[in-house]
CSV table of C-alpha atoms in Angstrom, one decimal:
chain,number,residue,atom,x,y,z
A,1,MET,CA,7.4,-52.8,-7.5
A,2,ARG,CA,9.8,-51.9,-4.6
A,3,GLU,CA,9.0,-55.2,-2.8
A,4,SER,CA,10.3,-57.2,-5.8
A,5,GLU,CA,13.4,-55.2,-6.0
A,6,THR,CA,14.3,-55.4,-2.3
A,7,GLY,CA,13.0,-58.9,-1.6
A,8,SER,CA,11.0,-57.6,1.4
A,9,VAL,CA,7.6,-56.3,2.3
A,10,GLU,CA,7.0,-53.6,4.9
A,11,TYR,CA,3.7,-53.4,6.8
A,12,ALA,CA,3.9,-50.0,8.4
A,13,ASP,CA,0.3,-50.3,9.8
A,14,MET,CA,1.0,-53.6,11.6
A,15,GLU,CA,2.2,-54.3,15.2
A,16,PRO,CA,5.0,-56.9,15.6
A,17,ASP,CA,2.7,-59.3,17.5
A,18,ASP,CA,0.0,-59.0,14.9
A,19,PHE,CA,2.5,-59.8,12.2
A,20,SER,CA,3.6,-62.9,14.1
A,21,ARG,CA,0.0,-64.1,14.2
A,22,TYR,CA,-0.3,-63.4,10.5
A,23,VAL,CA,2.8,-65.4,9.7
A,24,GLU,CA,1.5,-68.3,11.9
A,25,TYR,CA,-1.8,-68.2,10.0
A,26,ALA,CA,0.2,-68.3,6.7
A,27,TYR,CA,1.7,-71.7,7.7
A,28,ARG,CA,-1.1,-73.2,9.8
A,29,TYR,CA,-4.3,-71.5,8.6
A,30,ASP,CA,-4.9,-70.6,12.2
A,31,TYR,CA,-3.2,-68.4,14.8
A,32,THR,CA,-2.6,-68.5,18.6
A,33,VAL,CA,-5.0,-66.5,20.7
A,34,PRO,CA,-3.2,-63.8,22.7
A,35,SER,CA,-3.2,-64.0,26.5
A,36,CYS,CA,-5.1,-61.4,28.6
A,37,GLY,CA,-3.4,-58.9,30.8
A,38,LEU,CA,-3.8,-58.4,34.5
A,39,ASP,CA,-5.4,-55.2,35.9
A,40,ASP,CA,-3.6,-54.5,39.3
A,41,ARG,CA,-6.1,-51.8,40.1
A,42,VAL,CA,-8.8,-54.3,40.9
A,43,THR,CA,-9.3,-54.8,44.7
A,44,LYS,CA,-10.2,-58.0,46.5
A,45,GLU,CA,-13.5,-56.4,47.5
A,46,GLU,CA,-14.3,-55.7,43.8
A,47,VAL,CA,-13.6,-59.4,42.9
A,48,LEU,CA,-16.0,-60.6,45.7
A,49,GLU,CA,-18.7,-58.1,44.8
A,50,GLU,CA,-18.5,-59.0,41.1
A,51,GLU,CA,-18.5,-62.8,41.8
A,52,ALA,CA,-21.6,-62.4,44.0
A,53,ARG,CA,-23.4,-60.3,41.3
A,54,LEU,CA,-22.7,-62.8,38.5
A,55,ALA,CA,-23.6,-65.8,40.8
A,56,GLU,CA,-27.0,-64.1,41.4
A,57,GLU,CA,-27.5,-63.6,37.7
A,58,ARG,CA,-26.6,-67.2,36.9
A,59,LEU,CA,-29.0,-68.4,39.7
A,60,GLU,CA,-31.8,-66.3,38.2
A,61,THR,CA,-31.1,-67.7,34.7
A,62,ALA,CA,-31.2,-71.3,36.2
A,63,ARG,CA,-34.6,-70.5,37.8
A,64,LEU,CA,-36.0,-69.4,34.5
A,65,GLU,CA,-34.7,-72.5,32.7
A,66,GLU,CA,-36.2,-74.8,35.4
A,67,ALA,CA,-39.6,-73.1,34.9
A,68,ILE,CA,-39.6,-74.5,31.3
A,69,PRO,CA,-41.0,-78.0,31.4
A,70,GLU,CA,-38.8,-80.6,29.7
A,71,THR,CA,-40.4,-83.0,27.2
A,72,PRO,CA,-39.9,-86.5,28.5
A,73,VAL,CA,-38.4,-89.1,26.1
A,74,LEU,CA,-40.8,-92.0,26.2
A,75,PHE,CA,-40.8,-95.4,24.4
A,76,SER,CA,-44.2,-95.9,22.8
A,77,SER,CA,-44.0,-99.7,23.0
A,78,LYS,CA,-42.2,-102.7,24.6
A,79,SER,CA,-40.5,-103.4,21.2
A,80,GLN,CA,-38.8,-99.9,21.3
A,81,LYS,CA,-37.6,-100.6,24.9
A,82,ARG,CA,-36.2,-103.9,23.8
A,83,LYS,CA,-34.5,-102.4,20.8
A,84,ALA,CA,-32.9,-99.7,22.9
A,85,LYS,CA,-31.6,-102.3,25.3
A,86,MET,CA,-30.2,-104.4,22.5
A,87,LEU,CA,-28.4,-101.3,21.1
A,88,SER,CA,-26.8,-100.5,24.4
A,89,ALA,CA,-25.5,-104.1,24.7
A,90,SER,CA,-24.2,-104.4,21.2
A,91,ILE,CA,-20.5,-103.7,22.0
A,92,THR,CA,-18.6,-105.8,19.5
A,93,PRO,CA,-14.9,-106.2,18.7
A,94,ARG,CA,-15.5,-103.9,15.7
A,95,THR,CA,-17.0,-101.2,18.0
A,96,ASN,CA,-14.0,-101.4,20.3
A,97,PHE,CA,-11.7,-101.1,17.3
A,98,VAL,CA,-13.5,-98.0,16.1
A,99,ARG,CA,-13.3,-96.4,19.5
A,100,ARG,CA,-9.6,-97.2,19.9
A,101,ASN,CA,-7.6,-94.0,20.6
A,102,SER,CA,-3.8,-93.9,20.8
A,103,VAL,CA,-3.3,-90.2,21.7
A,104,THR,CA,-4.2,-88.1,24.7
A,105,ARG,CA,-5.2,-84.5,25.3
A,106,ASN,CA,-1.6,-83.8,26.3
A,107,GLU,CA,-0.1,-84.5,22.9
A,108,PRO,CA,1.9,-81.6,21.4
A,109,LYS,CA,-0.6,-81.1,18.6
A,110,ALA,CA,-3.5,-81.1,21.0
A,111,SER,CA,-1.8,-78.4,23.1
A,112,MET,CA,-1.2,-76.4,20.0
A,113,LEU,CA,-4.8,-76.6,18.9
A,114,ASP,CA,-5.9,-75.6,22.4
A,115,ASN,CA,-3.9,-72.4,22.0
A,116,PHE,CA,-6.0,-71.6,18.9
A,117,GLU,CA,-9.3,-71.7,20.8
A,118,PRO,CA,-10.6,-68.4,22.3
A,119,GLN,CA,-11.0,-68.4,26.0
A,120,GLY,CA,-13.3,-66.6,28.3
A,121,ASN,CA,-12.5,-64.7,31.5
A,122,ASN,CA,-13.3,-65.7,35.1
A,123,SER,CA,-12.1,-62.6,37.1
A,124,PRO,CA,-12.5,-58.9,36.9
A,125,GLU,CA,-8.7,-58.7,37.1
A,126,GLN,CA,-8.3,-60.2,33.6
A,127,ASP,CA,-7.9,-57.3,31.1
A,128,PHE,CA,-9.1,-58.4,27.6
A,129,THR,CA,-8.4,-55.2,25.8
A,130,LEU,CA,-5.4,-56.6,24.0
A,131,VAL,CA,-7.2,-59.8,23.2
A,132,PHE,CA,-10.1,-58.0,21.6
A,133,LEU,CA,-7.9,-55.6,19.7
A,134,ALA,CA,-5.6,-58.4,18.4
A,135,HIS,CA,-8.5,-60.1,16.7
A,136,ALA,CA,-9.9,-56.8,15.5
A,137,ARG,CA,-6.6,-55.6,14.1
A,138,LEU,CA,-6.0,-58.9,12.3
A,139,TYR,CA,-9.5,-58.7,10.8
A,140,THR,CA,-8.7,-55.2,9.6
A,141,PHE,CA,-5.4,-56.3,8.1
A,142,ALA,CA,-7.1,-59.1,6.2
A,143,TYR,CA,-10.0,-56.9,5.2
A,144,MET,CA,-7.7,-54.3,3.6
A,145,ARG,CA,-5.7,-56.9,1.8
A,146,LEU,CA,-8.6,-59.1,0.6
A,147,ILE,CA,-7.6,-62.1,2.6
A,148,ASP,CA,-11.1,-63.3,3.1
A,149,PRO,CA,-10.4,-66.6,5.0
A,150,LEU,CA,-8.3,-64.8,7.6
A,151,LYS,CA,-10.9,-62.0,7.9
A,152,ARG,CA,-13.6,-64.6,8.6
A,153,LEU,CA,-11.4,-66.5,11.1
A,154,ALA,CA,-10.5,-63.3,13.0
A,155,LEU,CA,-14.2,-62.3,13.2
A,156,HIS,CA,-15.2,-65.8,14.3
A,157,LYS,CA,-12.6,-65.8,17.1
A,158,LEU,CA,-13.7,-62.4,18.3
A,159,HIS,CA,-17.3,-63.6,18.3
A,160,LYS,CA,-16.3,-66.7,20.4
A,161,THR,CA,-14.3,-64.5,22.8
A,162,LEU,CA,-17.2,-62.2,23.3
A,163,LEU,CA,-19.6,-65.1,23.9
A,164,GLY,CA,-17.3,-66.4,26.8
A,165,PHE,CA,-16.7,-62.9,28.2
A,166,GLN,CA,-18.1,-62.2,31.6
A,167,LEU,CA,-19.1,-58.5,31.6
A,168,TYR,CA,-17.7,-57.4,34.9
A,169,LYS,CA,-18.1,-53.7,35.6
A,170,ARG,CA,-14.4,-53.2,35.7
A,171,ARG,CA,-14.1,-54.8,32.2
A,172,ILE,CA,-16.7,-52.8,30.4
A,173,GLY,CA,-13.9,-50.5,29.3
A,174,ASP,CA,-12.3,-53.4,27.4
A,175,VAL,CA,-15.3,-53.6,25.1
A,176,ILE,CA,-15.5,-49.8,24.9
A,177,GLU,CA,-12.0,-49.8,23.5
A,178,LEU,CA,-12.9,-52.5,21.0
A,179,ALA,CA,-15.9,-50.3,19.8
A,180,ARG,CA,-13.7,-47.3,19.6
A,181,TYR,CA,-11.2,-49.2,17.4
A,182,ALA,CA,-13.9,-50.6,15.2
A,183,TYR,CA,-15.4,-47.2,14.6
A,184,GLY,CA,-12.0,-45.5,14.2
A,185,THR,CA,-11.0,-47.9,11.3
A,186,GLY,CA,-12.6,-49.7,8.5
A,187,GLU,CA,-15.5,-48.8,6.2
A,188,ASP,CA,-18.2,-46.4,7.2
A,189,ARG,CA,-21.9,-47.2,6.9
A,190,LYS,CA,-23.1,-47.7,3.3
A,191,GLU,CA,-25.8,-45.6,1.8
A,192,ASP,CA,-28.3,-48.5,2.2
A,193,GLY,CA,-27.6,-48.6,5.9
A,194,THR,CA,-25.4,-51.7,5.8
A,195,ILE,CA,-22.9,-51.8,8.7
A,196,GLU,CA,-19.4,-53.3,8.2
A,197,ASP,CA,-19.1,-56.7,9.8
A,198,LEU,CA,-16.7,-55.8,12.6
A,199,ARG,CA,-18.7,-52.9,13.7
A,200,LYS,CA,-21.9,-54.9,13.4
A,201,LEU,CA,-20.5,-57.7,15.7
A,202,VAL,CA,-19.5,-55.2,18.4
A,203,MET,CA,-22.7,-53.3,18.1
A,204,GLU,CA,-24.9,-56.4,18.5
A,205,TYR,CA,-22.9,-57.5,21.5
A,206,MET,CA,-23.2,-54.1,23.2
A,207,ALA,CA,-26.9,-53.8,22.4
A,208,CYS,CA,-27.5,-57.2,24.1
A,209,ALA,CA,-26.2,-55.6,27.3
A,210,VAL,CA,-27.5,-52.1,26.9
A,211,SER,CA,-28.7,-51.9,30.5
A,212,THR,CA,-25.1,-52.7,31.7
A,213,PHE,CA,-23.3,-50.4,29.3
A,214,GLY,CA,-25.7,-47.6,29.8
A,215,LYS,CA,-24.7,-47.2,33.5
A,216,HIS,CA,-21.0,-46.9,32.8
A,217,ASP,CA,-19.2,-43.5,32.4
A,218,ASP,CA,-16.9,-44.9,29.6
A,219,PHE,CA,-19.9,-45.7,27.5
A,220,VAL,CA,-21.3,-42.1,28.0
A,221,SER,CA,-17.9,-40.8,26.9
A,222,LEU,CA,-18.1,-42.9,23.8
A,223,LEU,CA,-21.5,-41.5,23.0
A,224,GLU,CA,-20.2,-38.0,23.5
A,225,GLU,CA,-17.5,-38.6,20.9
A,226,GLY,CA,-20.3,-38.8,18.3
A,227,GLY,CA,-19.7,-40.3,14.9
A,228,GLU,CA,-21.5,-43.3,13.3
A,229,PHE,CA,-21.4,-45.3,16.5
A,230,VAL,CA,-24.3,-43.3,18.0
A,231,GLY,CA,-26.6,-43.7,15.1
A,232,ASP,CA,-25.8,-47.4,14.7
A,233,PHE,CA,-26.3,-48.1,18.4
A,234,TRP,CA,-29.6,-46.3,18.5
A,235,ARG,CA,-30.9,-48.1,15.4
A,236,THR,CA,-29.9,-51.4,16.8
A,237,VAL,CA,-31.5,-51.1,20.2
A,238,VAL,CA,-34.7,-49.7,18.7
A,239,LYS,CA,-34.9,-52.4,16.1
A,240,GLU,CA,-34.4,-55.2,18.7
A,241,GLY,CA,-36.9,-53.6,21.1
A,242,LEU,CA,-34.2,-53.2,23.8
A,243,LEU,CA,-35.3,-49.8,24.9
């Protein structure tokens, strides 16, 4: 093989930043999450409008949660109350020894581990396109080269990023670009209807917010491009009863 003769390997399909994350993973079995960009097109009025809209959504969610009665935790007898009191008072030297901690959250290792954790957004100015695509490209790299642990890790980090992602109107395009990448690379739908994991993750996320995506011009443009995305999206929203 040419690699054994030259002592080097060339990944023509890989960006330098993606390669850096791959090398980091090779040493640490994890990789640093990329930072988001800043969209200077966002106005202050947009920021205030989006914050007000999301605050109203959170308030409505809180109202619904308050409507669900909590099951009180009751002690069925005096003996159980006494036992709970004794447990809370049973702080022994051994307990203090077990709880002893000599490091803080500011230690170098803790800071490094924090950099591995996916973060959410808190402003419509934060452009997550590069963040989404970094995880997706690393997933594709691992998928093509059968590096299953890295493939699962990249998919896991993308999932956590989407969970913490506030879907501002200005940021819908970030997810659209992720979907466009997922459906422009990787394996097509199998004959039995199975969707490849990256596409499935993106599809499920978009289906959960179909009413938000459906009002956006970028989403309409994505539908007009055709391809398997349209069929997968339609099947998903119908299956989940979202239309």
